[in-house]
């Protein structure tokens, strides 16, 4: 597809369940980002991949959050033992390149997955 | 740590008029990038405009322009000739030159009225 896609678009989980959120970046994009956007707030950085390497996971709020991108394209964000405070929209973004001079370039965002934990 | 502050939770403007959205940030860095993103209702976030801190000239993109005041750490967005399609949440964002951690403000909800 032409843009970043995410699935599912909506997910309802019972407290304690594990969830997996998928991101398909734009084909050929080297960099991939995950953000968490709470209701009425701006997105907050979670983690960053360059190809298959997870270079920054400083934003992951706890060890219940885990992200992977094993083949350098599709990425999955997994949340174990979900809690109510995990309810948010999870945004994925990709960027064409990864070099120092490219960091100011455009990140293309997906539509997000709205996670509701009951 | 870098913080981004958008002091206007909501704003409105009449169609065809001009509106300015405020953004301030706090950093000790000298090299960084600043962005304005637009998030329409139930739609994807898209980049509106970006500014590199080492450039003194204010960025412009058609009806969108910024007023970048580096010393004051201010980065406001001006939308000229507002259109109904400009109705959206607008987020100001900051990224250090040295990493990929983009920090967003809390957003300003802009409504363009006919």
Tab-separated table of N, CA, C and O in Angstrom, chain B residues 48-49 59-65 78-80:
chain	number	residue	atom	x	y	z
B	48	UNK	N	2.930	19.106	8.650
B	48	UNK	CA	2.548	20.382	8.047
B	48	UNK	C	3.779	21.154	7.612
B	48	UNK	O	3.876	21.634	6.477
B	49	UNK	N	4.747	21.255	8.531
B	49	UNK	CA	5.912	22.075	8.242
B	49	UNK	C	7.018	21.706	9.222
B	49	UNK	O	6.736	21.224	10.320
B	59	UNK	N	10.519	28.766	7.946
B	59	UNK	CA	9.984	27.860	6.934
B	59	UNK	C	8.577	28.296	6.517
B	59	UNK	O	7.817	28.820	7.333
B	60	UNK	N	8.263	28.068	5.253
B	60	UNK	CA	6.913	28.332	4.750
B	60	UNK	C	6.502	27.179	3.837
B	60	UNK	O	7.331	26.598	3.134
B	61	UNK	N	5.218	26.859	3.878
B	61	UNK	CA	4.629	25.841	3.010
B	61	UNK	C	3.240	26.337	2.618
B	61	UNK	O	2.265	26.131	3.313
B	62	UNK	N	3.188	27.020	1.475
B	62	UNK	CA	1.912	27.538	0.975
B	62	UNK	C	1.277	28.455	2.025
B	62	UNK	O	1.852	29.484	2.369
B	63	UNK	N	0.123	28.063	2.562
B	63	UNK	CA	-0.579	28.939	3.510
B	63	UNK	C	-0.029	28.836	4.938
B	63	UNK	O	-0.498	29.558	5.834
B	64	UNK	N	0.934	27.953	5.135
B	64	UNK	CA	1.462	27.715	6.470
B	64	UNK	C	2.867	28.307	6.584
B	64	UNK	O	3.703	28.106	5.696
B	65	UNK	N	3.096	29.009	7.666
B	65	UNK	CA	4.425	29.553	7.908
B	65	UNK	C	4.691	29.526	9.403
B	65	UNK	O	3.771	29.429	10.217
B	78	UNK	N	1.569	29.942	11.751
B	78	UNK	CA	0.563	30.836	11.211
B	78	UNK	C	-0.117	30.176	10.020
B	78	UNK	O	0.566	29.701	9.092
B	79	UNK	N	-1.437	30.143	10.091
B	79	UNK	CA	-2.222	29.607	8.977
B	79	UNK	C	-2.971	30.778	8.349
B	79	UNK	O	-3.790	31.433	9.014
B	80	UNK	N	-2.681	31.034	7.111
B	80	UNK	CA	-3.338	32.130	6.387
B	80	UNK	C	-4.490	31.596	5.554
B	80	UNK	O	-4.483	30.425	5.150
